[in-house]
mmCIF file of C-alpha atoms in Angstrom:
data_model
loop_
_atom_site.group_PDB
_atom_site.id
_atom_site.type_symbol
_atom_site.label_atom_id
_atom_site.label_comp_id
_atom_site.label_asym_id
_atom_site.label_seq_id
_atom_site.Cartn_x
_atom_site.Cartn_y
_atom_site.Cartn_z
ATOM 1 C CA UNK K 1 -7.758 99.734 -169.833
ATOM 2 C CA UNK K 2 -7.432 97.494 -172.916
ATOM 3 C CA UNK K 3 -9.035 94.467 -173.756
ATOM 4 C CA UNK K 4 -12.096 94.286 -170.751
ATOM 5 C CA UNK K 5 -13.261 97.469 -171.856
ATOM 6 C CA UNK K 6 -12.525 96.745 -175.571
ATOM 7 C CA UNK K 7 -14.851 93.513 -175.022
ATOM 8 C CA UNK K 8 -17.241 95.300 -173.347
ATOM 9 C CA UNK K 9 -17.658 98.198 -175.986
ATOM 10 C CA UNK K 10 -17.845 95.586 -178.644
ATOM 11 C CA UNK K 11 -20.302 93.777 -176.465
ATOM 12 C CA UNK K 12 -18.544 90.391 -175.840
ATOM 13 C CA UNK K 13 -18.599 91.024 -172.092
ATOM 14 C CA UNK K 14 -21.421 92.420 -169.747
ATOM 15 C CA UNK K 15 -21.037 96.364 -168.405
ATOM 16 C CA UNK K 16 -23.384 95.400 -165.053
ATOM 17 C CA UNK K 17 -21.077 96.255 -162.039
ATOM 18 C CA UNK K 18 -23.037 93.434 -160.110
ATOM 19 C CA UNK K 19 -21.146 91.019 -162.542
ATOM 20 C CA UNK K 20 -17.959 91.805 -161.248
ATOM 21 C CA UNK K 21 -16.123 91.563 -157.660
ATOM 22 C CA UNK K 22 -14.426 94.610 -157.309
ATOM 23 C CA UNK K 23 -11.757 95.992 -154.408
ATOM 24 C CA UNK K 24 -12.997 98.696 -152.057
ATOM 25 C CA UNK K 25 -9.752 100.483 -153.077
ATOM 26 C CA UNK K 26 -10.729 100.840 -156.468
ATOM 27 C CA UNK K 27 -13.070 103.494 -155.132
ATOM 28 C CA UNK K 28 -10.569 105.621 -153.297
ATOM 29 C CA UNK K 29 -9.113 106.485 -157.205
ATOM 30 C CA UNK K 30 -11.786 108.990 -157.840
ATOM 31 C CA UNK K 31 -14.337 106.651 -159.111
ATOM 32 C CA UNK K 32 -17.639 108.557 -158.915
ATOM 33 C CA UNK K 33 -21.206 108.054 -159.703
ATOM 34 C CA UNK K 34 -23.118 110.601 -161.651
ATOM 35 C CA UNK K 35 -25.702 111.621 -158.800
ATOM 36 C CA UNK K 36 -29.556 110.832 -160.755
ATOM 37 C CA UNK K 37 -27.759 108.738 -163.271
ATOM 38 C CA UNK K 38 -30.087 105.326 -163.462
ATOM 39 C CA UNK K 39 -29.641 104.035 -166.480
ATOM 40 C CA UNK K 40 -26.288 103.610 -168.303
ATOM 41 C CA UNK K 41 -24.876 104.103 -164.556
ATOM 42 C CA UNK K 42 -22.939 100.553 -165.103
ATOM 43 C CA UNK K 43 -21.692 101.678 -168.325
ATOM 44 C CA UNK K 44 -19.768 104.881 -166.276
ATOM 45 C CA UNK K 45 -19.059 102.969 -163.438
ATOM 46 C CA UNK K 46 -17.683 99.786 -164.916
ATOM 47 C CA UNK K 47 -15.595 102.118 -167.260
ATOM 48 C CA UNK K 48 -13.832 104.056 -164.396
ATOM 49 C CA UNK K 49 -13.475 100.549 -162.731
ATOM 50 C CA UNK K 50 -11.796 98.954 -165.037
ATOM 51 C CA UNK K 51 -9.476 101.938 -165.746
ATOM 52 C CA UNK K 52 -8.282 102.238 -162.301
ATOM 53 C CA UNK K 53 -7.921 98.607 -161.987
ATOM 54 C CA UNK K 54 -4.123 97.020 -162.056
ATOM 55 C CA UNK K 55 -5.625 93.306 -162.608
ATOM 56 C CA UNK K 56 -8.733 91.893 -164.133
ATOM 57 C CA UNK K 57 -9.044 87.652 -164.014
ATOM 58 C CA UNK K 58 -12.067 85.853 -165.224
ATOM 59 C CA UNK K 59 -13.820 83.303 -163.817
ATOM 60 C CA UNK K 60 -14.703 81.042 -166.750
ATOM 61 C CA UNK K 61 -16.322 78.507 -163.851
ATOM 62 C CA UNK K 62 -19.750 78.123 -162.923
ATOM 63 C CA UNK K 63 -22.229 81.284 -162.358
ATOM 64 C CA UNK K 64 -21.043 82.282 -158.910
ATOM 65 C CA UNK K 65 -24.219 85.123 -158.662
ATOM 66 C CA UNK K 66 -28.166 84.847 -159.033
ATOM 67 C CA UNK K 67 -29.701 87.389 -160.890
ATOM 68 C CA UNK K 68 -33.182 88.020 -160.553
ATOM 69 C CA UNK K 69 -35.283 89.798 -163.363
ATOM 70 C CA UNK K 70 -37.917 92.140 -161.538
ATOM 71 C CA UNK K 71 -40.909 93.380 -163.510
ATOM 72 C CA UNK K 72 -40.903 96.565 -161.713
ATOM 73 C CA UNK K 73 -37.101 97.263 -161.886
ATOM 74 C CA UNK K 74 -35.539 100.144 -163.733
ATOM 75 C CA UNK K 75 -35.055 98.449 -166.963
ATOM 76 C CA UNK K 76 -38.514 96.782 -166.997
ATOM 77 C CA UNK K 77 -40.711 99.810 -165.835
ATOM 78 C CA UNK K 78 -42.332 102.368 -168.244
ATOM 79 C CA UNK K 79 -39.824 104.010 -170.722
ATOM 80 C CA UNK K 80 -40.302 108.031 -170.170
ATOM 81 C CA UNK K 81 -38.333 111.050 -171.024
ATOM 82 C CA UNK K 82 -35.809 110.453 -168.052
ATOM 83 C CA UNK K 83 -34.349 106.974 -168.771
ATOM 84 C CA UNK K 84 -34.059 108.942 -172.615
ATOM 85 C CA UNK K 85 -32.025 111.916 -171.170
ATOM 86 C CA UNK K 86 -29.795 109.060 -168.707
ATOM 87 C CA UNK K 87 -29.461 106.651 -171.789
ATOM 88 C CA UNK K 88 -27.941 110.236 -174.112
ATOM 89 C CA UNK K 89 -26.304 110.721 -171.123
ATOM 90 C CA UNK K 90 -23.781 108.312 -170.213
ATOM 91 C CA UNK K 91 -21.896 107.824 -173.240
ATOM 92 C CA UNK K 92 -21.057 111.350 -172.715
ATOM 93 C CA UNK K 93 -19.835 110.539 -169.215
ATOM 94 C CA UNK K 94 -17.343 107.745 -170.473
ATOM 95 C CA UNK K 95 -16.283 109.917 -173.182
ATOM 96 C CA UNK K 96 -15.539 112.629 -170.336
ATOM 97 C CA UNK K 97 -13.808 110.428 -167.852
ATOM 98 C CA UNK K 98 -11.585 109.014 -170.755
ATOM 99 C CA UNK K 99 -10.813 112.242 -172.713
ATOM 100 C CA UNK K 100 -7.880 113.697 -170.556
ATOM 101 C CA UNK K 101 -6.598 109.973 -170.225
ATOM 102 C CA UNK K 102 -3.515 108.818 -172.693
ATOM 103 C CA UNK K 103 -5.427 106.178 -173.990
ATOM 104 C CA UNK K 104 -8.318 107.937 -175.263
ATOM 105 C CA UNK K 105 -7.200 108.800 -178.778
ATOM 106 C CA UNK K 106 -6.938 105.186 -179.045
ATOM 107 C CA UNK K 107 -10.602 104.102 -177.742
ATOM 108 C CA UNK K 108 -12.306 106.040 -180.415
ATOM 109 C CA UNK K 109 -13.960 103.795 -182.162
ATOM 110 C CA UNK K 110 -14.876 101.983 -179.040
ATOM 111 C CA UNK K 111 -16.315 105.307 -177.738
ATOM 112 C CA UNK K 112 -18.480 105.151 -181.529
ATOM 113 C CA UNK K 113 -19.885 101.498 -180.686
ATOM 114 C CA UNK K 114 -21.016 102.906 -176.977
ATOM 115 C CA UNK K 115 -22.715 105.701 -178.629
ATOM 116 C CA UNK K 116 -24.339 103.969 -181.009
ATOM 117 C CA UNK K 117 -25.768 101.099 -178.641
ATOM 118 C CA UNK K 118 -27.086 104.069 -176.959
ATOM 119 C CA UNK K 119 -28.859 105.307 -179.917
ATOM 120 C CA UNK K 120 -29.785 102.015 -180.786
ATOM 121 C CA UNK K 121 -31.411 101.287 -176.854
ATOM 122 C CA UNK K 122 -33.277 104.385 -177.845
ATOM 123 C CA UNK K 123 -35.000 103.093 -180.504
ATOM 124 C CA UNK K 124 -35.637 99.408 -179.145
ATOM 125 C CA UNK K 125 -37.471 101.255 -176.490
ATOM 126 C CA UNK K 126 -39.605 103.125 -179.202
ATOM 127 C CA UNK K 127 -38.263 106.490 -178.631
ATOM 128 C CA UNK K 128 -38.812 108.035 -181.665
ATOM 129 C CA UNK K 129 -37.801 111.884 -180.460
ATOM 130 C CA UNK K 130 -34.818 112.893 -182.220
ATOM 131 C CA UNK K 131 -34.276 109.567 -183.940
ATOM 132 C CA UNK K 132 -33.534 111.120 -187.338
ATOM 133 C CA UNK K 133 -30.384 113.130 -185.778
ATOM 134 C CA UNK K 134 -29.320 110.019 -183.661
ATOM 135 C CA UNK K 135 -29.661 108.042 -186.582
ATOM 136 C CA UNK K 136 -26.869 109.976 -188.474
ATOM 137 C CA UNK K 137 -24.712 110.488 -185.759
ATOM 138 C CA UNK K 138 -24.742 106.585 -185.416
ATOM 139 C CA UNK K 139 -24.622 106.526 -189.179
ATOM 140 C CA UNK K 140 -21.352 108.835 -189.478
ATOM 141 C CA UNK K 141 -19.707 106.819 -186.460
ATOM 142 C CA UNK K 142 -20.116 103.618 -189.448
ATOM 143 C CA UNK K 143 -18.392 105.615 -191.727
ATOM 144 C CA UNK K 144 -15.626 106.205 -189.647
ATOM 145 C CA UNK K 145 -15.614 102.672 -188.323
ATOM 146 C CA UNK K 146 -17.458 100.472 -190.736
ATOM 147 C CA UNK K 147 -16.173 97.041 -189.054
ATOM 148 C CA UNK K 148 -18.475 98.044 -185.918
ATOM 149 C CA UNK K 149 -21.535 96.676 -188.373
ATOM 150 C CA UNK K 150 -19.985 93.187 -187.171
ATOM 151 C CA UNK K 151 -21.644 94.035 -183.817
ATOM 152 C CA UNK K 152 -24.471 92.051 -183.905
ATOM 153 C CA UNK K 153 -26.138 94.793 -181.920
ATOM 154 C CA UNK K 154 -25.305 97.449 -184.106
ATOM 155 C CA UNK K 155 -25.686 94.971 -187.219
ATOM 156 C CA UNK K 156 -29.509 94.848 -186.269
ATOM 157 C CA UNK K 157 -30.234 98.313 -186.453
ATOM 158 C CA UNK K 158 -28.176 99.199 -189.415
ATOM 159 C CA UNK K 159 -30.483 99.214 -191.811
ATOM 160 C CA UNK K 160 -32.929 101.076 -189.607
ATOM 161 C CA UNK K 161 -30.947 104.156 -188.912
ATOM 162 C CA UNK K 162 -29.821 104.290 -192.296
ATOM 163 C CA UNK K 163 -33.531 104.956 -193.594
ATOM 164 C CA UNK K 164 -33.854 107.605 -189.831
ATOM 165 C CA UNK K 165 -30.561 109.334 -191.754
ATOM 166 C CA UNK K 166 -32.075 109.498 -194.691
ATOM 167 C CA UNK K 167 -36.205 110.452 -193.636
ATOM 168 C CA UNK K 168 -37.490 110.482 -190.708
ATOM 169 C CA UNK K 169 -40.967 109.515 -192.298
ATOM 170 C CA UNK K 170 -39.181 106.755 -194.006
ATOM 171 C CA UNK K 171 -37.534 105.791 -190.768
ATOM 172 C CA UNK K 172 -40.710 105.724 -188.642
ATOM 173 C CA UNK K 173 -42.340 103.712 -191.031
ATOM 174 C CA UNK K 174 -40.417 100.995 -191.345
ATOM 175 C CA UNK K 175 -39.668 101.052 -187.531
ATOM 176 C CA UNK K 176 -42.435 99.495 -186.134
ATOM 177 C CA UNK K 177 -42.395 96.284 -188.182
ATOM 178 C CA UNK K 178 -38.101 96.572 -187.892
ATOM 179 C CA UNK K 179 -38.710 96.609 -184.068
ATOM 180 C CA UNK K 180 -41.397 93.665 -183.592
ATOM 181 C CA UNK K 181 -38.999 91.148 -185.829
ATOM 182 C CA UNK K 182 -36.159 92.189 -183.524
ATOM 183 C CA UNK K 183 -38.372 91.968 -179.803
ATOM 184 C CA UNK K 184 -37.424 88.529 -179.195
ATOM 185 C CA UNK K 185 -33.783 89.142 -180.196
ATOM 186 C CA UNK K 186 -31.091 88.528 -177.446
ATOM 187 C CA UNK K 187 -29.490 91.896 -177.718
ATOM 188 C CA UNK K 188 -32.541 94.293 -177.013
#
């Protein structure tokens, strides 16, 4: 498993399965999709991908693949209750997938980072439901693992789900303004 999915945890490497050329045989492992799954479905994917695979090069050439931004795909349509549930969701997948696996015990605090970019996507998206209890589950994962506040995704909402932790009034106020400075920021 180590250092692909350790860069894509820590977020120096994309999870999008469309980034990757991957053998057909990979899929005969038991890799499986999580049937309604449609967002965080690359971050489930790409992990059972890269654990079944025996090789992994990089091509540090030119882009080799198009991508093409549409207004009315997944990611840019209208944030509801679903993508919410899918976006809780998925970390919980990984987190299944990997916990019977002898490496697990030793991907916690990668496991911490994917939860807390979870919780983290929630809030970019305005979710505000439940944002005071994600907020200290992300805030107890810095405890354990108080290096992951290099992630400059997790470094931007740091303060923010420290105040959610602490009030949820005190969260939601400072959220708005928190959110517009950070709209324009690469990571969102």
């Amino acid at each position: 498993l180590g250092d692909v999915y350790k860069r894509q945890a820590f977020s120096k490497a994309h999870w999008g399965v469309w980034s990757y050329l991957h053998k057909r045989s990979l899929y005969a492992n038991g890799v499986t999709f999580h049937k309604g799954l449609n967002y965080g479905e690359d971050v489930f994917l790409t992990t059972q991908l890269v654990y079944f695979s025996s090789r992994i090069s990089v091509l540090k050439s030119k882009p080799l693949l198009h991508y093409i931004i549409r207004e009315s795909s997944i990611t840019n349509s209208r944030f509801n209750e679903k993508k919410a549930r899918d976006i809780l969701l998925y970390p919980s997948l990984v987190n299944d997938f990997l916990k019977d696996k002898p490496e697990y015990s030793s991907l916690q605090k990668e496991l911490g980072a994917i939860r807390i970019q979870a919780n983290n996507t929630l809030l970019s998206k305005r979710w505000f439901k439940d944002a005071r209890t994600l907020s200290r589950e992300s805030h107890a994962i810095l405890k354990q693992y108080p290096d992951l506040k290099r992630i400059p995704q997790i470094k931007a909402f740091h303060k923010l789900f420290t105040l959610y932790a602490r009030s949820g009034l005190l969260g939601r106020s400072v959220s708005y303004t928190h959110l517009r400075a950070h709209e324009t920021d690469q990571y969102l």
